[in-house]
Coordinates of C-alpha atoms in Angstrom, one line a residue:
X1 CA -18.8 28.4 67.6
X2 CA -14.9 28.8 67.3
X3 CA -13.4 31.9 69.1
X4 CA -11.3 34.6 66.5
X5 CA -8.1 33.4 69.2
X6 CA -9.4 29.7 69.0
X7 CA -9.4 29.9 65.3
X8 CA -6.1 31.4 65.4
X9 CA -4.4 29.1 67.8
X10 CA -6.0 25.7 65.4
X11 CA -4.2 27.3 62.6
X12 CA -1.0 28.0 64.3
X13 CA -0.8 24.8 65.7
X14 CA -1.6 23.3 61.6
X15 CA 1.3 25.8 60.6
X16 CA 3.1 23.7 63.1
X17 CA 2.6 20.0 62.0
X18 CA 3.2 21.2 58.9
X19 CA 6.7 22.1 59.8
X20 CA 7.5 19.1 61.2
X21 CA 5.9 16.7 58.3
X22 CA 7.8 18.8 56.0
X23 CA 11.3 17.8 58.1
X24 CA 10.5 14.5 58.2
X25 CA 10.0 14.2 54.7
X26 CA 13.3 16.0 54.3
X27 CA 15.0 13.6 56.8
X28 CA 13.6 10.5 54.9
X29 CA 14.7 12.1 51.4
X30 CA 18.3 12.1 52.6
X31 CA 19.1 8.4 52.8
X32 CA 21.7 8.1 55.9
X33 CA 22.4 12.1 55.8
X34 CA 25.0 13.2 59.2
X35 CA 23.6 16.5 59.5
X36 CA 26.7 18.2 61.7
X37 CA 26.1 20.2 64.9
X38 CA 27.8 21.6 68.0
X39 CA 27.1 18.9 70.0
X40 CA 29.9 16.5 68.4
X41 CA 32.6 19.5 67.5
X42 CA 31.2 21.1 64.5
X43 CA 32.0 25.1 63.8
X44 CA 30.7 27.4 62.2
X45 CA 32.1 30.9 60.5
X46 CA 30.7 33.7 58.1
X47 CA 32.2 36.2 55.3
X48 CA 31.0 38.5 53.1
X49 CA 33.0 40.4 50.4
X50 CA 32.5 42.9 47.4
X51 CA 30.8 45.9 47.6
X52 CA 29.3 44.2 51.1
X53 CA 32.5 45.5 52.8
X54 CA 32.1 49.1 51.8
X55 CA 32.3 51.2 54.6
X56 CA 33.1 50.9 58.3
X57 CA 30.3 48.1 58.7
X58 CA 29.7 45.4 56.5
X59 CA 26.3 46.1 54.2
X60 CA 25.5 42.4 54.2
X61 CA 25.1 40.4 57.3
X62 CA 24.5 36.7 58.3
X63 CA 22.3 36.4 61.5
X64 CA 22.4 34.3 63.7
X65 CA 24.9 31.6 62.2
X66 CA 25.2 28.9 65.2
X67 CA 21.8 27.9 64.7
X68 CA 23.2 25.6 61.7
X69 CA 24.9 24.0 64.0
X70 CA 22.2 23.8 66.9
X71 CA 20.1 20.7 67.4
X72 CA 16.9 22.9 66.6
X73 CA 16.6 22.3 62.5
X74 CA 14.1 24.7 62.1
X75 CA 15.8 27.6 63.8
X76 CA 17.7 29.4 60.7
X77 CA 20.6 31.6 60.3
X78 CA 19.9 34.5 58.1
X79 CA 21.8 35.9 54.9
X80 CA 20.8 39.2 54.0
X81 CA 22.3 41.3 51.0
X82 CA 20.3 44.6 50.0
X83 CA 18.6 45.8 47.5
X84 CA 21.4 46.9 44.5
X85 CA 24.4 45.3 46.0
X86 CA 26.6 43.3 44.4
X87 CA 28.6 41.7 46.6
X88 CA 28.3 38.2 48.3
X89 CA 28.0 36.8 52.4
X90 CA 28.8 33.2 52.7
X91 CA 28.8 30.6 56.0
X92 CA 30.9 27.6 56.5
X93 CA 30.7 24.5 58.4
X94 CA 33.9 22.8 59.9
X95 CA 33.3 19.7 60.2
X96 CA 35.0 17.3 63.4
X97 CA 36.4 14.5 61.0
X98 CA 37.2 14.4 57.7
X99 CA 34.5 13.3 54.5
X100 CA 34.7 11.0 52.3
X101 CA 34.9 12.1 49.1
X102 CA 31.7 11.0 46.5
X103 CA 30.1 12.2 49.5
X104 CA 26.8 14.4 48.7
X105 CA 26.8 18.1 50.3
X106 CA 25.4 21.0 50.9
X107 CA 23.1 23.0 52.9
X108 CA 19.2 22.7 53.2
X109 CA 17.6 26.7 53.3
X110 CA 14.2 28.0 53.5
X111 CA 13.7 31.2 51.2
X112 CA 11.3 33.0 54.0
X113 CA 10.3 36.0 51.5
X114 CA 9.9 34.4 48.2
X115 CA 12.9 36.4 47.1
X116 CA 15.3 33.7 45.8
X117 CA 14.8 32.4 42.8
X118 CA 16.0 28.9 42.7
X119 CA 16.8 28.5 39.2
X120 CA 19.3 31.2 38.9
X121 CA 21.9 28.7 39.9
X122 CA 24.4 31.1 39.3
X123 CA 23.8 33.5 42.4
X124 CA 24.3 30.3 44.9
X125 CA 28.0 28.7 45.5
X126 CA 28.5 25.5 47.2
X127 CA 32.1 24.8 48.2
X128 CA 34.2 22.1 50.3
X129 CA 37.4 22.7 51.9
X130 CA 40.2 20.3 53.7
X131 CA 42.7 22.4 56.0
X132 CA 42.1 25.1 54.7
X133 CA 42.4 24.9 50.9
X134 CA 39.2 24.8 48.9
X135 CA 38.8 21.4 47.4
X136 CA 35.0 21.2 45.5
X137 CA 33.3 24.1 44.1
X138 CA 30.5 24.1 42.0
X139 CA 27.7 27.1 41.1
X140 CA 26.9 25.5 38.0
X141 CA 22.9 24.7 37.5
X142 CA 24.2 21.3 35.7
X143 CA 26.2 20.4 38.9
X144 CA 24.2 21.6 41.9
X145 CA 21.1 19.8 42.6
X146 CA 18.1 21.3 44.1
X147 CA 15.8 18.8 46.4
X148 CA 12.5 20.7 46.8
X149 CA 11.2 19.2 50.5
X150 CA 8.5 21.8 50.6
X151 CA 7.2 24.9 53.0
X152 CA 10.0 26.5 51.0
X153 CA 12.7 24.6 51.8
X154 CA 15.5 23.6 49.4
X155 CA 18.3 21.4 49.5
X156 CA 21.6 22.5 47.5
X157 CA 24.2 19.9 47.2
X158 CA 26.9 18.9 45.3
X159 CA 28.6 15.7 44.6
X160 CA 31.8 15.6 45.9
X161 CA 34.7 14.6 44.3
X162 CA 37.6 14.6 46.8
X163 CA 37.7 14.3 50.8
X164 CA 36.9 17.4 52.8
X165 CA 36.4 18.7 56.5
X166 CA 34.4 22.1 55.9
X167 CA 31.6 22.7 53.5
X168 CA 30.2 26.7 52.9
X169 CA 27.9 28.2 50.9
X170 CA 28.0 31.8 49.2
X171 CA 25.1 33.7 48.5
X172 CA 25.6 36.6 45.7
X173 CA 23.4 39.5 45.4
X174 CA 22.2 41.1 42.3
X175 CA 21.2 44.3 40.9
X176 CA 17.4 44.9 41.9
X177 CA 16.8 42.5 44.1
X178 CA 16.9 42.0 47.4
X179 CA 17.9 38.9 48.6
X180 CA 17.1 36.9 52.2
X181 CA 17.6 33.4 52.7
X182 CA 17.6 31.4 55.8
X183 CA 20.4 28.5 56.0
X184 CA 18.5 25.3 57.7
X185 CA 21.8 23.1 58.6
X186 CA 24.2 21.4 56.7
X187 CA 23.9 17.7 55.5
X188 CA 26.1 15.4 54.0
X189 CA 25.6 11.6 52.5
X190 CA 27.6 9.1 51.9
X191 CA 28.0 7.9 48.4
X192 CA 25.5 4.8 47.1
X193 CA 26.6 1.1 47.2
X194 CA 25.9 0.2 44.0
X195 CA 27.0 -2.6 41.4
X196 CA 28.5 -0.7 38.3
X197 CA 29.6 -3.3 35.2
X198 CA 31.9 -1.7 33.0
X199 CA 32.1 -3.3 29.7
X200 CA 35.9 -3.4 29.3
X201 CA 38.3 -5.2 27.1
X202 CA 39.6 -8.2 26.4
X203 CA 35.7 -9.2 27.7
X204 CA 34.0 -6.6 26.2
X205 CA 34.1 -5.0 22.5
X206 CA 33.0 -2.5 20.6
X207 CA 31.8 -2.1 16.5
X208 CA 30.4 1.2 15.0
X209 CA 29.4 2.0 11.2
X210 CA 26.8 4.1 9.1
X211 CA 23.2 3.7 8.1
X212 CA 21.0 5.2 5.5
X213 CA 22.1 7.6 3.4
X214 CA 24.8 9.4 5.5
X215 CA 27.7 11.5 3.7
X216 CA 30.7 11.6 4.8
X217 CA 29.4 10.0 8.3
X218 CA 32.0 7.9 10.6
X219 CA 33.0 6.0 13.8
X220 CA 36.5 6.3 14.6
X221 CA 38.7 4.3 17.4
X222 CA 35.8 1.8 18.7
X223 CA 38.0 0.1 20.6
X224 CA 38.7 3.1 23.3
X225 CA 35.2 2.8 24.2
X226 CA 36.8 -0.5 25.9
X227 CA 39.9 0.2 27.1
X228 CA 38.7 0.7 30.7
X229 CA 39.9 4.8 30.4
X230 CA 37.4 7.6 30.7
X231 CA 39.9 9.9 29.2
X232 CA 39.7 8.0 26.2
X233 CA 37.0 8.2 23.6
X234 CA 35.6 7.0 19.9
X235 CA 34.4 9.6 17.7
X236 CA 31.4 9.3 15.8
X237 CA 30.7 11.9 13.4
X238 CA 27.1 13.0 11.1
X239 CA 28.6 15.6 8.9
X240 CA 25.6 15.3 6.1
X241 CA 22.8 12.8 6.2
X242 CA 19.3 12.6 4.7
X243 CA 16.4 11.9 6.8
X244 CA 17.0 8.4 8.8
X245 CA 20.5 8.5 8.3
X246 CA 23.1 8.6 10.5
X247 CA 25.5 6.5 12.4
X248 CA 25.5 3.7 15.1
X249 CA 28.2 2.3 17.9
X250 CA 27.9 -0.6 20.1
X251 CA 29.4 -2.2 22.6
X252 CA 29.0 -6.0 23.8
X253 CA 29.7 -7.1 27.2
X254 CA 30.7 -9.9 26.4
X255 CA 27.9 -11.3 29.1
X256 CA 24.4 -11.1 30.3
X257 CA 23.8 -8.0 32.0
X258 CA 20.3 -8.2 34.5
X259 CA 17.1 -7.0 33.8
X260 CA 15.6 -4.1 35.4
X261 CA 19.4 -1.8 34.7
X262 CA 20.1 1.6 34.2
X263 CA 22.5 1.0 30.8
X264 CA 24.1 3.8 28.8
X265 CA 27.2 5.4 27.9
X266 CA 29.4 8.1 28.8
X267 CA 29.5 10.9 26.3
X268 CA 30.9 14.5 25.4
X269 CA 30.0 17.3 22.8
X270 CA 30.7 20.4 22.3
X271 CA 26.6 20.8 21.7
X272 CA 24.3 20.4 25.0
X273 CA 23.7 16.8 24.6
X274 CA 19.9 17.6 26.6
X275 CA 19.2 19.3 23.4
X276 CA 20.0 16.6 21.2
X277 CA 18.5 14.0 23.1
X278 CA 14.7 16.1 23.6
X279 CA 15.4 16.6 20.0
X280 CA 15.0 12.6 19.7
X281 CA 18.8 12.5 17.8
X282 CA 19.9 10.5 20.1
X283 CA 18.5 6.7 20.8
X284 CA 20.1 3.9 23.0
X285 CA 18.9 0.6 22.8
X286 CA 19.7 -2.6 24.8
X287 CA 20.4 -5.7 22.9
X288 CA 20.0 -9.6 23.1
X289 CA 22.2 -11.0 20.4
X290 CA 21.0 -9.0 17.4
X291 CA 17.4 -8.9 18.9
X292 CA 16.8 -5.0 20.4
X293 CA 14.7 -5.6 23.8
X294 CA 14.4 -2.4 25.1
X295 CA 14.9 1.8 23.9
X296 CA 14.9 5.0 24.6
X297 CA 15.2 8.3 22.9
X298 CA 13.9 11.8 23.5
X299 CA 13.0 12.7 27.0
X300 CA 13.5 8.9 27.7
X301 CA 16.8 9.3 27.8
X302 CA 18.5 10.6 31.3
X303 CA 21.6 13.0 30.9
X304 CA 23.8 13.5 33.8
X305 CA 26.6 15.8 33.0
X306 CA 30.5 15.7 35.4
X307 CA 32.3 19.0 36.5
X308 CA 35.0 17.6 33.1
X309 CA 31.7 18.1 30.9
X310 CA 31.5 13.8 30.3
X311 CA 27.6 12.9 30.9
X312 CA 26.0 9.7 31.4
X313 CA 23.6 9.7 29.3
X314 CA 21.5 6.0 30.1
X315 CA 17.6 4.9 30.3
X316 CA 16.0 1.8 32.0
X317 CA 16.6 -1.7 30.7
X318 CA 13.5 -4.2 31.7
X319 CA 14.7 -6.6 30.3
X320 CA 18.2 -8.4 29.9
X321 CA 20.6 -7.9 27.1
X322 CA 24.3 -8.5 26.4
X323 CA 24.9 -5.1 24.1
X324 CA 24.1 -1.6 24.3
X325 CA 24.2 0.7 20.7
X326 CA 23.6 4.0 20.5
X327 CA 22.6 5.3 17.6
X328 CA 22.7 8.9 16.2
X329 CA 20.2 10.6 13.1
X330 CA 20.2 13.7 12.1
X331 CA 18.3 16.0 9.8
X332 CA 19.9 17.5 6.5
X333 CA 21.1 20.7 7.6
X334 CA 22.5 19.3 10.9
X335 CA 25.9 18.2 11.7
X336 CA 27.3 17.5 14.8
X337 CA 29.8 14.8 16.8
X338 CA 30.2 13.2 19.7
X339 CA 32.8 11.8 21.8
X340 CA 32.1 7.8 23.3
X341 CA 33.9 7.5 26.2
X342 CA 33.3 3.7 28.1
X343 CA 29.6 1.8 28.6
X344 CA 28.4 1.3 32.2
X345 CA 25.5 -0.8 33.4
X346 CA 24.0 -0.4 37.0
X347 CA 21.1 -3.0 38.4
X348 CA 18.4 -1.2 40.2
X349 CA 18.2 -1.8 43.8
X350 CA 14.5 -0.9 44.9
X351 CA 15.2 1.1 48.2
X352 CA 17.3 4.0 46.4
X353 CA 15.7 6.8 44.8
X354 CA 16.9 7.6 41.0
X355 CA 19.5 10.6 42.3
X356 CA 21.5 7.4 43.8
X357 CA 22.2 6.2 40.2
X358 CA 23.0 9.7 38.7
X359 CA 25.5 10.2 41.1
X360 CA 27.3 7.4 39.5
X361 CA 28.6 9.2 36.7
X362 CA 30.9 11.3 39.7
X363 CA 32.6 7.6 40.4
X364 CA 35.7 7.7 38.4
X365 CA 36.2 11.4 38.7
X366 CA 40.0 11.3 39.9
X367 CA 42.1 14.3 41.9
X368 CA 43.8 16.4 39.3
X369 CA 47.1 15.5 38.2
X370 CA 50.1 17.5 39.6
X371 CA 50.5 19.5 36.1
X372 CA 47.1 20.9 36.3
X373 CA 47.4 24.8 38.4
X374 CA 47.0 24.8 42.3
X375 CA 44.1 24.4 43.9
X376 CA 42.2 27.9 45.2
X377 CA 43.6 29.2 48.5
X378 CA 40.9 29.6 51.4
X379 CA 38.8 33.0 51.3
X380 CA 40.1 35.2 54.0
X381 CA 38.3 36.2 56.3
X382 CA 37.4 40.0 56.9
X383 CA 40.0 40.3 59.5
X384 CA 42.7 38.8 57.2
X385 CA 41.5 41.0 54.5
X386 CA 44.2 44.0 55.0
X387 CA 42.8 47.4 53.5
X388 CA 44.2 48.4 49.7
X389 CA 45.4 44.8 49.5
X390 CA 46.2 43.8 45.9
X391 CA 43.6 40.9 45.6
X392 CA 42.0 38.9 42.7
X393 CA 38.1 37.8 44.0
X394 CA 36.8 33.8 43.4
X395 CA 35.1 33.8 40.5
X396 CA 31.4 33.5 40.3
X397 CA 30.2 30.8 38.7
X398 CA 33.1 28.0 39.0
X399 CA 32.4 25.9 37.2
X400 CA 31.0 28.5 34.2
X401 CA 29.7 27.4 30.6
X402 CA 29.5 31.0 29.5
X403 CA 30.2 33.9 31.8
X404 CA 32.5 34.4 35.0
X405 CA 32.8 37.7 37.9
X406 CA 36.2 38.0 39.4
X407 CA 36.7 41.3 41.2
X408 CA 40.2 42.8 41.8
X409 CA 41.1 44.6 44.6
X410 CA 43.8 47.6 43.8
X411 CA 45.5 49.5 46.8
X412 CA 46.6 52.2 44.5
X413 CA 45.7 53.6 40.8
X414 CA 48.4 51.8 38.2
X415 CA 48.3 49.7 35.3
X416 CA 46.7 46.0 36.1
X417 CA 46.6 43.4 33.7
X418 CA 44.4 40.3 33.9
X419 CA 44.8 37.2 31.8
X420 CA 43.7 33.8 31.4
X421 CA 46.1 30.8 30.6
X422 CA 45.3 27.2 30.2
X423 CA 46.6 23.9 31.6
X424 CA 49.9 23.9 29.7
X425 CA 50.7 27.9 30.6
X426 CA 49.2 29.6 26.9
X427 CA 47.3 32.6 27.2
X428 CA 44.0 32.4 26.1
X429 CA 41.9 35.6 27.0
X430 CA 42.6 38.7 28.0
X431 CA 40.3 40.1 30.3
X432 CA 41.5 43.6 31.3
X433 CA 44.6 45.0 29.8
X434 CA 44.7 49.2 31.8
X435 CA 44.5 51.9 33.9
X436 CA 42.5 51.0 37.1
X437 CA 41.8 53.6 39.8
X438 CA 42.3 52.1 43.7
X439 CA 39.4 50.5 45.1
X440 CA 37.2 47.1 43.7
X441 CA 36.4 46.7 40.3
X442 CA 35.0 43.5 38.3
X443 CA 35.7 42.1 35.1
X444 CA 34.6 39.2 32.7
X445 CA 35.7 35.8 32.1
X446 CA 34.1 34.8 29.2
X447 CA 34.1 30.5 28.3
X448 CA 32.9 30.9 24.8
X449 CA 35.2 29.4 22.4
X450 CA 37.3 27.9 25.5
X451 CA 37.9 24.5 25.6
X452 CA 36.5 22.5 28.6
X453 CA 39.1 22.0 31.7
X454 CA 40.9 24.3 34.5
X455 CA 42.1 27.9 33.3
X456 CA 44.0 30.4 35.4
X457 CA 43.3 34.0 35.4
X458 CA 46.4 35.8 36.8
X459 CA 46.1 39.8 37.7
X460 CA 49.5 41.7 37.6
X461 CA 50.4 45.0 38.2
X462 CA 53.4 47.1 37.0
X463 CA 55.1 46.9 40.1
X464 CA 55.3 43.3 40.3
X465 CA 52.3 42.1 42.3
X466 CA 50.1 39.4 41.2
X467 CA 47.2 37.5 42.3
X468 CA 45.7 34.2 40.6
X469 CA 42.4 32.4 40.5
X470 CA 41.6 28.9 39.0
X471 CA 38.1 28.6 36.7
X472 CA 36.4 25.4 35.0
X473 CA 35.1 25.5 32.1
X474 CA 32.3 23.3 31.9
X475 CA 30.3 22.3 28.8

């Protein structure tokens, strides 16, 4: 008969395989992942900021941050933020060599108390930085995927889209809740090498039309589905259509494309096109000649959406075509449009795991062009932070698809005004336009009505002082 300690020990030492089985799965989940440590240069640094610097010590704390770097991966550094506090503790990883960028990264955690919620994508920031400057970062639930490995432990990464050397994540806290996570170690992989067929012109073509009864339905500019640009797009429009009608594009290859392919095409809406396709509006099918082999509509349609709001929006071919159609129904009191950017086609290689291909749609996703505003400046540190500095916070989320934090930081009571402009300099919110008493104070960026793409919100004061902040807005 087993002992009280004997039965304790057998169950500590099961707690213990099942540690290990649940890293090895982790390891095997992250094809080729370079997990960084100490041992080959890697550094490590923490920050907190808003209402977590109140006071002569910082409210929030992060424990024990070298074990991310350590060769132990199941000893945790610790971010704490109490209950009621809304500020935010982040830790960053410097790497010894510069990423590449399509790179995925992030941080694997373990949420010890149950506390974080997962979901609420909007409390968790993952960012990438090259000497200094920020150069990726996403908060967005659309843009940061979440690997569940088990024994509460989540992977956040992001895909990124240009070269780095640091990678940090930012934890926010919330009214009510008390948060504690415990950051695992950082991981990074390098992008997939897959075969992606464009169908491009003078190859490839593209046709579009109505069918049914459709009013006032149309496809516009067919041919920039072709023209090898992801900037450029068809538009096909349902404005009023009975039920069954509705309108169609499709695009031919102009050669035999393999069975056994992820096939689709890259679209944009200013509706959530996961709606419309669970909705079953939506339907691709893959064609040989004029004979459909294969379809998919509904949840049989995967949507990956890009920080520019362009998803992929594709299903799984088994069998091998030469054209790809999408076609788009509606019900009587719906109208809607969507943008048709280019057709891809990927063949499936068996040892990858379906996240390989939806990091595809990231491929083309190009640095910005020197007209767009400045990338964000590195956070300073709490030492840089000088007291009653005039300071406009990183916004929280960034990307954002409907609302955005920023806090500004006033070193003495004056008129402040905070605006946000667009790409080509217009104003097009105001977010605080007053009075504000010295000390920290938050306002709103709201994205509703905003078109998608970079925005900078810019805080003056009547004495000349100003401090700006780049925001996405994502769709």
């Amino acid at each position: 008969m087993l002992t009280t300690l004997t039965y304790k020990g057998l169950r500590g030492l099961f707690v213990v395989l099942l540690v290990v089985l649940g890293l090895a799965t982790a390891a095997s989940a992250q094809r080729r992942a370079y997990i960084p440590t100490a041992s080959d240069g890697a550094t490590v640094s923490t920050a907190v900021s808003g209402l977590c610097l109140d006071g002569p010590v910082p409210l929030c704390s992060v424990e024990d941050p070298e074990n991310v770097i350590s060769d132990a991966l199941n000893a945790p550094a610790t971010i704490s933020i109490p209950l009621n506090l809304l500020g935010s503790a982040s830790l960053r990883v410097d790497l010894p060599a510069e990423q590449s960028n399509r790179a995925r990264a992030g941080f694997v955690i373990r949420d010890a108390t149950g506390l974080l919620d997962v979901t609420a994508l909007d409390r968790v920031t993952v960012r990438t930085y090259l000497d200094g400057v920020v150069r990726d970062e996403y908060s967005d639930a659309s843009l940061i995927r979440v690997n569940d490995y088990g024994l509460d432990r989540y992977a956040f990464t992001v895909r990124t889209r240009k070269t780095f050397d640091a990678i940090e994540i930012e934890v926010a806290g919330v009214l009510g809740l008390l948060t504690e996570i415990e950051v695992l170690w950082a991981q990074i992989t390098p992008p997939p090498d897959l075969t992606k067929i464009y169908a491009r012109a003078p190859q490839g073509s593209a046709t579009g039309g109505t069918f049914g009864v459709c009013v006032l339905c149309d496809v516009t500019d067919e041919a920039a589905i072709v023209d090898g640009s992801i900037e450029t797009a068809a538009s096909a429009d349902v404005l009023v259509s009975a039920l069954g009608g509705g309108v169609w594009a499709e695009v031919d290859y102009g050669q035999t494309l393999p069975a056994n392919s992820f096939t689709g095409l890259f679209l944009s809406t200013d509706l959530d096109l996961l709606d419309l396709s669970v909705l079953g509006l939506l339907e691709i099918q893959a064609l040989n000649g004029s004979t459909v082999v294969a379809s998919a509509s509904g949840d049989g349609l995967r949507v990956t959406y890009r920080p520019d709001g362009i998803a992929w929006v594709r299903f799984r071919s088994n069998a091998s075509f030469n054209s790809v159609r999408l076609r788009m129904t509606s019900l009587a009191t719906v109208a809607y449009d969507i943008n048709i950017h280019r057709a891809l086609t990927v063949p499936v290689v068996p040892s990858l795991s379906l996240e390989d291909y939806a990091d595809v749609a990231f491929d083309d996703l190009a640095e910005p062009a020197a007209a767009t505003p400045p990338l964000l400046a590195a956070p300073r540190t709490n030492a840089e932070a000088a007291p009653g500095a005039f300071d406009l916070g990183v916004p929280a989320p960034n990307p954002v698809t409907s609302r955005a934090r920023l806090a500004v930081r006033v070193a003495e009571a004056g008129p402040v005004r905070v605006a946000a402009y667009d790409a080509l300099g217009r104003e097009v919110a105001v977010l605080h336009d007053g009075v504000l008493a010295a000390g920290e104070h938050e306002v709103r960026f709201d994205a509703a009505g905003l078109a998608p793409g970079p925005d900078v919100v810019r805080a003056s004061t009547a004495g000349g002082r100003a401090a700006a902040r780049t925001v996405t807005v994502a769709r």
